Short mmCIF file of C-alpha atoms and ligand atoms in Angstrom, two decimals:
data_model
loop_
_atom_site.label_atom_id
_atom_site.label_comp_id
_atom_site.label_asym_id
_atom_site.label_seq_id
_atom_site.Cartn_x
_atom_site.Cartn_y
_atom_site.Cartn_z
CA UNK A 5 0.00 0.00 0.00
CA UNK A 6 1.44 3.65 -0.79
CA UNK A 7 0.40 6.25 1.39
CA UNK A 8 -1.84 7.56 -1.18
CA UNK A 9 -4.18 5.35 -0.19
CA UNK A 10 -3.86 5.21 3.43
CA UNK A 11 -6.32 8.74 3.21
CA UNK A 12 -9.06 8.75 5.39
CA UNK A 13 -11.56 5.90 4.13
CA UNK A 14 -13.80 7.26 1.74
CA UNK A 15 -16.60 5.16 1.02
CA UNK A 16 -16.92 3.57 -2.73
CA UNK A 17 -19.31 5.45 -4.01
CA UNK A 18 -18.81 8.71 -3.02
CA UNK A 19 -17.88 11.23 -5.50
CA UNK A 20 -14.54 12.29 -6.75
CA UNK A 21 -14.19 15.66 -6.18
CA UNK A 22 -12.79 17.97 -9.04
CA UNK A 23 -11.11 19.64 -6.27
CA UNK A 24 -10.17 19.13 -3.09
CA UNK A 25 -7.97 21.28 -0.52
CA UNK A 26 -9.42 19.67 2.72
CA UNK A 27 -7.72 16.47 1.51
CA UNK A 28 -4.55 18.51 1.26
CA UNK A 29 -4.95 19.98 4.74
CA UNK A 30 -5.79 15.93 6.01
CA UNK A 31 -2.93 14.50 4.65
CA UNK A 32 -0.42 16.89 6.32
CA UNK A 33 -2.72 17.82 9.40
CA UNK A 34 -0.03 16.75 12.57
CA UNK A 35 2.81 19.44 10.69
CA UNK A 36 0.37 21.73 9.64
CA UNK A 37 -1.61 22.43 13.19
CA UNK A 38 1.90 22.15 15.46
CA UNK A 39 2.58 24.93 12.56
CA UNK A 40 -0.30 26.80 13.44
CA UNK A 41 -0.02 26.42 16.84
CA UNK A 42 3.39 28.11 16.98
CA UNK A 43 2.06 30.94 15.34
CA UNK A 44 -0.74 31.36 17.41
CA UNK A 45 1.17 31.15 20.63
CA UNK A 46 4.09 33.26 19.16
CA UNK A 47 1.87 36.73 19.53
CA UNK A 48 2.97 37.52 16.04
CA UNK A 49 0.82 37.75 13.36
CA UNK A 50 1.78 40.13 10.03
CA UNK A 51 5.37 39.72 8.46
CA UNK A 52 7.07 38.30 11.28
CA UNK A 53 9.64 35.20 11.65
CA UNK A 54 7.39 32.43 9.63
CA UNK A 55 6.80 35.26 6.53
CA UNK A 56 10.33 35.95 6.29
CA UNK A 57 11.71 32.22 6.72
CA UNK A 58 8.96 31.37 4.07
CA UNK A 59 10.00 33.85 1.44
CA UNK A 60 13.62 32.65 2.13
CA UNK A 61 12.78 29.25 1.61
CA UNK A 62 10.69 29.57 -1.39
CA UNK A 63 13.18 31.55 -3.10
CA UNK A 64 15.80 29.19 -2.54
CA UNK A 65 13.29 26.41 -4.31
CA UNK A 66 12.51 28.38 -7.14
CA UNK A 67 16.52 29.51 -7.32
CA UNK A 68 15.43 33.47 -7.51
CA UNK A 69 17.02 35.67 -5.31
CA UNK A 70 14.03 37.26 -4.18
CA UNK A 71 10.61 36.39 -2.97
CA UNK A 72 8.14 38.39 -1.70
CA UNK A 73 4.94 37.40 0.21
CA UNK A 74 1.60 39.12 -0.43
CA UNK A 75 -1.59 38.22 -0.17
CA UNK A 76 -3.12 36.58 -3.05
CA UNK A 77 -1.90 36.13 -6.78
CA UNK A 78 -4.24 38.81 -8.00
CA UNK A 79 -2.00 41.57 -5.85
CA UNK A 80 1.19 39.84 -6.53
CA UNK A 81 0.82 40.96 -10.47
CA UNK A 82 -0.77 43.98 -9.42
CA UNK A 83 2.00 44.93 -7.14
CA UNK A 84 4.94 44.00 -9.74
CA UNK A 85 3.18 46.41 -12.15
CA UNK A 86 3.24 48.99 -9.83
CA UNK A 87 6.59 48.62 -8.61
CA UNK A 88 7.82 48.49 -12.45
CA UNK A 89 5.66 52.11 -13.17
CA UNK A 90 3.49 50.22 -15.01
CA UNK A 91 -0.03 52.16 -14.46
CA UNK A 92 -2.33 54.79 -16.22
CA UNK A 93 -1.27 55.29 -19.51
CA UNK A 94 -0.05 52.12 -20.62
CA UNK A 95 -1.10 48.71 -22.04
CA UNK A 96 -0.05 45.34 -20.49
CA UNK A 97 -0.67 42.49 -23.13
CA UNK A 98 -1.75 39.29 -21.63
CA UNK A 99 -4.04 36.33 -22.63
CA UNK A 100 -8.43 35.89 -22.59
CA UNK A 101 -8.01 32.16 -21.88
CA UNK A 102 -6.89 32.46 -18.36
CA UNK A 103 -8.51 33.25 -14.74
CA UNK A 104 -10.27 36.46 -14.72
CA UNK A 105 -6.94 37.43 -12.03
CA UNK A 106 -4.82 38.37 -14.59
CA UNK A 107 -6.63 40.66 -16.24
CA UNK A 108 -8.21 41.93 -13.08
CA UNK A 109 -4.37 42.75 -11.92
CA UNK A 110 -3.49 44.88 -14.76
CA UNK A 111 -6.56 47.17 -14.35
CA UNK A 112 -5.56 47.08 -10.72
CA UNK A 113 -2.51 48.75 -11.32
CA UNK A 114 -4.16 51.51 -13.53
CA UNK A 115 -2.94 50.14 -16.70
CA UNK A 116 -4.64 49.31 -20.07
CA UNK A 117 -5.30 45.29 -20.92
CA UNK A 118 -4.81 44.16 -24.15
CA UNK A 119 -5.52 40.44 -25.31
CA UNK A 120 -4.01 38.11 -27.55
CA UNK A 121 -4.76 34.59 -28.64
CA UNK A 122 -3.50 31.37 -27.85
CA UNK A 123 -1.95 28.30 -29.17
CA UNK A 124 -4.54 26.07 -29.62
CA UNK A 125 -2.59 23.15 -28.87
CA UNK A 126 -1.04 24.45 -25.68
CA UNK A 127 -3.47 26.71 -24.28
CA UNK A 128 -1.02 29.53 -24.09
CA UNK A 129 -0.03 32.77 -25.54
CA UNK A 130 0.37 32.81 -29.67
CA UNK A 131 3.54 34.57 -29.84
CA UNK A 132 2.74 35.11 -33.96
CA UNK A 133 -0.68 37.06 -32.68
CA UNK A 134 1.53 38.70 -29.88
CA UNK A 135 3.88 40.28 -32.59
CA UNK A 136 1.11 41.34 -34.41
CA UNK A 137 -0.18 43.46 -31.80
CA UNK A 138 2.91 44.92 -30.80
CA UNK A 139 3.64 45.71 -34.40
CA UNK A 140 0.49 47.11 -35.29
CA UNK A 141 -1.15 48.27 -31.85
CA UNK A 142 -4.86 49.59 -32.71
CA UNK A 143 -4.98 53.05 -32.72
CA UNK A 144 -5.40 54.74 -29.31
CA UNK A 145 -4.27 52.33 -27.32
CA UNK A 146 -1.61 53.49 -25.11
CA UNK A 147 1.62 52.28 -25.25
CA UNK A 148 2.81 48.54 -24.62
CA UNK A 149 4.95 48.47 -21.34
CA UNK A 150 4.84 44.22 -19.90
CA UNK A 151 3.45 41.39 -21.44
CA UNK A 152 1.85 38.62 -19.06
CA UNK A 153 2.34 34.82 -20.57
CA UNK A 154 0.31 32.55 -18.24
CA UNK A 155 1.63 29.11 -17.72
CA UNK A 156 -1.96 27.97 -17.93
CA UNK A 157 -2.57 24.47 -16.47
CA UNK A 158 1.23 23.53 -15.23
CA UNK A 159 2.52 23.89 -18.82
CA UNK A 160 4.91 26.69 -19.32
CA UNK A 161 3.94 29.05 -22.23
CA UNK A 162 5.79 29.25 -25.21
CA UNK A 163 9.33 31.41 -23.96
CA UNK A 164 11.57 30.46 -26.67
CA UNK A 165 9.22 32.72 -28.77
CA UNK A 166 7.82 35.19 -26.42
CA UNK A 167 11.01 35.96 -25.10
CA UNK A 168 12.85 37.35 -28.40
CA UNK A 169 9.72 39.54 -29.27
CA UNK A 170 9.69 41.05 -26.46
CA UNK A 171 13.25 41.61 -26.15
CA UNK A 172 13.04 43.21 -29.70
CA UNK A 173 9.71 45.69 -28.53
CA UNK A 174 11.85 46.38 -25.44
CA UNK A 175 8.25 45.37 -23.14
CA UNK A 176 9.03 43.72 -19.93
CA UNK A 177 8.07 40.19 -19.15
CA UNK A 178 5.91 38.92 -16.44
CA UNK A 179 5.08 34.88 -15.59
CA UNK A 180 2.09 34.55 -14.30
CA UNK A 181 3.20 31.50 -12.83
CA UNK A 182 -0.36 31.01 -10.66
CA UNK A 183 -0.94 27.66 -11.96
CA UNK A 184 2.95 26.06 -12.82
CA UNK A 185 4.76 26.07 -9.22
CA UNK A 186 7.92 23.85 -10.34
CA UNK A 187 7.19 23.74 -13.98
CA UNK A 188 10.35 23.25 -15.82
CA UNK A 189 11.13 25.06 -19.38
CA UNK A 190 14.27 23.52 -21.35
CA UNK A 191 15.50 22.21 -17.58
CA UNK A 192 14.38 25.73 -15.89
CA UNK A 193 11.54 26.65 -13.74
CA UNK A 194 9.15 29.24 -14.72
CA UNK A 195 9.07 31.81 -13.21
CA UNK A 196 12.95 32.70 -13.80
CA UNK A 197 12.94 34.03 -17.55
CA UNK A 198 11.53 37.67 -16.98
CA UNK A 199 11.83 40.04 -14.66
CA UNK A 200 9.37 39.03 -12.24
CA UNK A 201 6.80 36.36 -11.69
CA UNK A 202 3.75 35.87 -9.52
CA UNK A 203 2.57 33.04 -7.97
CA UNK A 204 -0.92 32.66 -6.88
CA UNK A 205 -0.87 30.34 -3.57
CA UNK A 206 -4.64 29.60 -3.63
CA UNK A 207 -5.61 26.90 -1.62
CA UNK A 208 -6.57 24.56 -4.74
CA UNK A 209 -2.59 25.63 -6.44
CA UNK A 210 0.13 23.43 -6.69
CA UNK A 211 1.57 25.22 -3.59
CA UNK A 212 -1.54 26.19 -1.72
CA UNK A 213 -2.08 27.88 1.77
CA UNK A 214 -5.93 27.03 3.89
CA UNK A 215 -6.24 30.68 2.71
CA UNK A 216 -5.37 33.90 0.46
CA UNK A 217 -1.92 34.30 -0.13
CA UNK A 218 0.53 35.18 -2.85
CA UNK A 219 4.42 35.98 -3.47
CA UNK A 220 6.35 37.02 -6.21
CA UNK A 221 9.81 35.81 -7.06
CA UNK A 222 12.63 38.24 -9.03
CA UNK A 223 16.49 38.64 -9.44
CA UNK A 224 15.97 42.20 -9.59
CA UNK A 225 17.66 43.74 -6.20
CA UNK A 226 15.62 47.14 -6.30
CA UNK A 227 12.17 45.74 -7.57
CA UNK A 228 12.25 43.33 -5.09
CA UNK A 229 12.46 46.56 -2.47
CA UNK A 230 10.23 47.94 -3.98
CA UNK A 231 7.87 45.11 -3.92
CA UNK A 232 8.22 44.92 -0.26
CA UNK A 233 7.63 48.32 0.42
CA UNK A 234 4.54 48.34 -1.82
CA UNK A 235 2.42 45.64 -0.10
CA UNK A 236 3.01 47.79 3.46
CA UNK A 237 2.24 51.09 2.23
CA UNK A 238 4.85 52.13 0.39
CA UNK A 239 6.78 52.12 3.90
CA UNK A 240 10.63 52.29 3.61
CA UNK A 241 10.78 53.06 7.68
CA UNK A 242 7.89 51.99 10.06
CA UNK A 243 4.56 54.83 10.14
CA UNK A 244 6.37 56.65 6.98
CA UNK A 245 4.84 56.13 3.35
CA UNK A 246 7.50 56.51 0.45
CA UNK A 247 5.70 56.11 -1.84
CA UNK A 248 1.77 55.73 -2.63
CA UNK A 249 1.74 51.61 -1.69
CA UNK A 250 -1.56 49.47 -0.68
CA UNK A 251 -1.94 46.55 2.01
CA UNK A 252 -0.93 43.04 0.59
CA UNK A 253 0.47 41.28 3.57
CA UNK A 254 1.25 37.62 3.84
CA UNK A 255 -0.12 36.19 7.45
CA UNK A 256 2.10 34.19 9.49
CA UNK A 257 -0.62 32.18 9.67
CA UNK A 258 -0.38 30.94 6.32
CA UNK A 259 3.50 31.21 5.99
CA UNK A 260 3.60 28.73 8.49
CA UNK A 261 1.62 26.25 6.64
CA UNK A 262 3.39 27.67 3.40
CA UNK A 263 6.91 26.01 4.79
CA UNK A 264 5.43 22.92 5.68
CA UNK A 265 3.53 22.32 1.76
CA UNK A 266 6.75 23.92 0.26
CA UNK A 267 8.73 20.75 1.59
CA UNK A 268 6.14 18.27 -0.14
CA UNK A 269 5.70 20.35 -3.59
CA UNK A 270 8.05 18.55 -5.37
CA UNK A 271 6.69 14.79 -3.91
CA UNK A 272 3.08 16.40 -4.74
CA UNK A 273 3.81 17.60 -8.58
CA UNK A 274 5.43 14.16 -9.58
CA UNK A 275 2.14 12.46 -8.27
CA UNK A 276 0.58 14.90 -10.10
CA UNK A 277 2.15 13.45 -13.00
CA UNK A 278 2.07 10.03 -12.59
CA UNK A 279 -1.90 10.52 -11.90
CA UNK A 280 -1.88 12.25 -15.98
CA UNK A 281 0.21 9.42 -17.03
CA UNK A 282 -2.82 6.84 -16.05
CA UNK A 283 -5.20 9.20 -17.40
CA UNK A 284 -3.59 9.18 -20.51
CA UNK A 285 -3.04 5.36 -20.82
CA UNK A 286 -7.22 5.47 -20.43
CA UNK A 287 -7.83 7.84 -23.29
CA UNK A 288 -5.44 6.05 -25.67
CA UNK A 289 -7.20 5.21 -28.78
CA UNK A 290 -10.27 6.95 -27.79
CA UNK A 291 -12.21 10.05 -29.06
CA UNK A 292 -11.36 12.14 -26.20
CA UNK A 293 -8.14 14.06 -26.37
CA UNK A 294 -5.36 13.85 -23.70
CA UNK A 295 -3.82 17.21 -23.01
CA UNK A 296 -0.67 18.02 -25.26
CA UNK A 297 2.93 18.69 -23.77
CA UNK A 298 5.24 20.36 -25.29
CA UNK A 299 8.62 18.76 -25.46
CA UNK A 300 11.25 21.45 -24.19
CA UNK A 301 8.96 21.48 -21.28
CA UNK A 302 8.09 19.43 -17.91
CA UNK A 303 3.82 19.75 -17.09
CA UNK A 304 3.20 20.01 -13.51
CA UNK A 305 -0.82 19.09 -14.47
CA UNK A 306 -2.03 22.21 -12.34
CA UNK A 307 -5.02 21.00 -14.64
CA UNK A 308 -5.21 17.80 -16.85
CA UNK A 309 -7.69 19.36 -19.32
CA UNK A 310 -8.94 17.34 -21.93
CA UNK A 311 -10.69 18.22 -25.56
CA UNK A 312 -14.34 16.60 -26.22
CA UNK A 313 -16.21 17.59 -29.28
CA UNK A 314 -18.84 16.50 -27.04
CA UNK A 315 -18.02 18.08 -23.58
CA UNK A 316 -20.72 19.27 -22.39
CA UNK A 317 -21.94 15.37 -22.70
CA UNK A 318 -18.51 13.73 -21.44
CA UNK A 319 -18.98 16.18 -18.22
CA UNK A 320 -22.53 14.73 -17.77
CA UNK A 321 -21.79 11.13 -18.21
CA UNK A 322 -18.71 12.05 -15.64
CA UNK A 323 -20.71 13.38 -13.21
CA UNK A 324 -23.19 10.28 -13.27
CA UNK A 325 -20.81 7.88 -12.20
CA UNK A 326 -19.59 10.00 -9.35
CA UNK A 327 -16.93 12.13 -10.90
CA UNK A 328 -16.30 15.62 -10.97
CA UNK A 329 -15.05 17.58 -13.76
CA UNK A 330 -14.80 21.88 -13.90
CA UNK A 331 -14.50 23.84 -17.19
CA UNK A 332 -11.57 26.54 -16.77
CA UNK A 333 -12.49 28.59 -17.61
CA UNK A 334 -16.09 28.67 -19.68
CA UNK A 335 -16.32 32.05 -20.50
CA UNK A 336 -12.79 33.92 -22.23
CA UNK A 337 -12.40 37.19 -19.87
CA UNK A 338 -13.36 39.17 -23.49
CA UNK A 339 -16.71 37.73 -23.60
CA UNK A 340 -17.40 38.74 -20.12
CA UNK A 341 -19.39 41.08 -19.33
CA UNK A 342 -17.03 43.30 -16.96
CA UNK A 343 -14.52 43.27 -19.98
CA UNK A 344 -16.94 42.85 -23.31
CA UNK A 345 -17.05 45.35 -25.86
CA UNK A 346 -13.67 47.51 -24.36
CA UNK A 347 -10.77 45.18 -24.37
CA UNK A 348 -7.80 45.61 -27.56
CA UNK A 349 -7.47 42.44 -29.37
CA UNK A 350 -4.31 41.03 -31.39
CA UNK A 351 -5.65 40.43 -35.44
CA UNK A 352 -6.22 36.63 -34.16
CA UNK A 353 -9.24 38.31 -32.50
CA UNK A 354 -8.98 35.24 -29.90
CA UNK A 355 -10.65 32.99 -32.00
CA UNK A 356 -9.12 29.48 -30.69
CA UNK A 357 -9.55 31.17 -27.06
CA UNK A 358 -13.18 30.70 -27.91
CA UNK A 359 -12.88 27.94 -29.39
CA UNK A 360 -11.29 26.59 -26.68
CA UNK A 361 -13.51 27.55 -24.09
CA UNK A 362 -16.51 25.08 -26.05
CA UNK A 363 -14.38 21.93 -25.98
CA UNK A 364 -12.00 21.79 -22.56
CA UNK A 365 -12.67 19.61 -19.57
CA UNK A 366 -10.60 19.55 -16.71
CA UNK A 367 -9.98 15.98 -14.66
CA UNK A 368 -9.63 15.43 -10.81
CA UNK A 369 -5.91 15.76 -11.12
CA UNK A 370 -4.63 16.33 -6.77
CA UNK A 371 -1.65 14.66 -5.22
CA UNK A 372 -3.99 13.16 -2.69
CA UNK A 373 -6.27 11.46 -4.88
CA UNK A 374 -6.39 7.77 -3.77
CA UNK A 375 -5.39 5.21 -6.28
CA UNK A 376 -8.71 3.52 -6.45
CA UNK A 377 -10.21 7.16 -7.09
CA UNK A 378 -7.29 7.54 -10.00
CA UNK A 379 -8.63 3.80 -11.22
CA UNK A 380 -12.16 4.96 -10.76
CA UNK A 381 -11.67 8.06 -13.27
CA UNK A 382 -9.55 5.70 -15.73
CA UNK A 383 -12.10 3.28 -15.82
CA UNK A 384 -14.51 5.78 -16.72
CA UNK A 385 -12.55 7.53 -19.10
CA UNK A 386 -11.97 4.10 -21.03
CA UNK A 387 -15.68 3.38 -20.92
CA UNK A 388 -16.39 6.92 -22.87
CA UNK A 389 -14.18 5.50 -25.51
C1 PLP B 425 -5.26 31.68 -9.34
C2 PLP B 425 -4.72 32.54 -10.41
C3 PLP B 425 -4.46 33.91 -10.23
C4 PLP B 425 -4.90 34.70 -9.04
O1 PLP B 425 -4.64 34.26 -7.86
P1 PLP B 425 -5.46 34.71 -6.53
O2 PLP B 425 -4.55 34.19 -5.50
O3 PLP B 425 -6.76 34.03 -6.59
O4 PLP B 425 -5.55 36.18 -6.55
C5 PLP B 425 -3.85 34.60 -11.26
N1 PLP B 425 -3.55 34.01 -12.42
C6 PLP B 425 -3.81 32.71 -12.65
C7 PLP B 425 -3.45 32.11 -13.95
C8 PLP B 425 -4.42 31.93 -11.67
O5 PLP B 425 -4.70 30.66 -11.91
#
């Protein structure tokens, strides 16, 4: 027996859950509440010890010399943006097929979102529709200062391309790294080719507190400052504002349960993997499509999202036999209605972003799914044929 399936018994026939964090918080519950316990005894609450031995740690994993704790993934693009004078009066490119976050971020900071499509294949940004706009940016909109590739689902977008363009439009680059904790590209982790990344620490993320938090990893000595300075109001010096900042503190709360998940993210994203390699030994041959990888790149199946000409069907039948499936997302941020009608589009005019959003269905993919759940989900998956 592994200790996968040494979970708390679940009976046989109750559902697999698309997500679930409380499973997370079960299988590491003795280090998690001594964790909290400290914390809770130690009188300290906001940026203390745990915060600061968290962001130490965490940058050390994802080899950066910088991390900085805030409090969601939302504020830790936001904040980057801000700290790089990225606000009114200038466009941020990023992607439609992507959580609502990373748009929401770059309106946070004051700045102008612009769209482009993706790579139907991969799910992430076309870099041939990202040149387009930068070459021919629609009249009015104001001038492109960052670009945002999202490495949507645990696969890292498509750098090798991005990279160069943006290099040659002088933009800066910004990983939204939300959903790819650990994802390698070429034999590097995300999160290290621009000059700052976020990472969302949700609690259904790769890395994921029992709450709201976020950090944001960089080489860059002074943005790093900055960053810290930013999510306390703009505080250089305790009581005295620098510059115009917001609230975005980490809790020691959740930094303390941070360090104890950090230490099993690596254990937790292989058995992510081997949990998409039975998945796709059960859609061989069938109508169903298994997610693509690229090959200069290592997944870390934040999502294993499959393509159905039939989803809305294949999530049905799913759901009968006790299995849940989520669409992410079902609605591209352009078509919604907080965005419709006003966002700038590359000439691809995100037309496999919708067509994405029509076919995509994302599996229970967790580290603490059981094996008989992981058989459960194959089985089905072979009977759809
Ligand atoms: C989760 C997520 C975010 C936002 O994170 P929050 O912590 O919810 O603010 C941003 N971008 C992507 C791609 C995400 O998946």
């Amino acid at each position: 027996m592994t200790k996968h399936e040494t979970a708390p018994a679940i009976g046989a026939d109750a559902p697999v859950l698309q997500a679930n964090p409380g499973a997370g918080y079960r299988q590491l519950k003795g280090p998690i509440d001594a964790a909290v316990a400290r914390v809770l005894e130690s009188g300290h609450y906001i940026l203390g010890g745990e915060g600061a031995a968290f962001e130490t740690e965490f940058a050390l994993w994802q080899g950066a010399r910088h991390a900085v704790g805030c409090a969601n993934g939302t504020d830790a693009l936001a904040l980057i943006l801000r700290a790089l004078g990225v606000g009114a009066g200038a466009s941020v490119v990023t992607v439609s097929h992507t959580a609502v976050a990373s748009v929401a971020a770059i309106e946070m900071a004051g700045a102008t979102a612009a769209m482009v499509d993706i790579e139907p294949d991969y799910f992430t940004m076309d870099p041939e529709d990202l040149r387009a706009l930068l070459e021919r940016p629609p009249a009015g909109l104001p001038p492109i200062r960052a670009v945002i590739p999202v490495h949507l689902y645990g696969q890292a977008a498509n750098l090798e391309a991005i990279l160069p363009i943006c290099a040659q439009f002088d933009v800066a680059v910004i990983e939204d790294c939300s959903q790819a904790h650990g994802a390698l590209y070429k034999g590097k982790k995300v999160g290290g080719f621009g000059v700052a990344a976020a990472f969302s620490l949700y609690p259904t993320k790769n890395l994921a507190a029992l709450g709201d938090a976020g950090i944001v990893a960089t080489d860059d000595d002074a943005l790093a400052a900055r960053i810290a300075s930013l999510r306390q109001y703009g505080w250089r010096e305790r009581y005295v504002s620098q510059d115009v900042g917001v609230n975005s503190r980490l809790d020691e709360i959740q930094a303390a349960i941070l360090r104890v998940k950090l230490r099993h993210l690596d254990e937790h994203n292989a058995r992510r993997g081997a949990i998409a390699r039975q998945y796709d030994g059960a859609l061989q041959g069938g109508s169903v499509r298994a997610p693509a990888r690229r090959p200069e790149a290592s997944h870390v199946f934040h999502q294993y999202v499959v393509r159905s000409g039939e989803r809305d069907a294949l999530q049905t039948r799913l759901k009968s036999q006790g299995i849940g499936a989520g669409i992410h997302y079902p609605v591209p941020v352009h078509r919604q209605a907080a965005y419709l009608g006003r966002i700038a589009m590359g000439p691809g005019r995100c037309l496999a972003t919708e067509a994405a959003a029509g076919h995509i269905l994302s599996l229970p993919i967790y580290p603490e799914l059981t094996e008989a759940e992981v058989a459960r989900v194959s089985a089905a998956l072979r009977r759809v044929g």
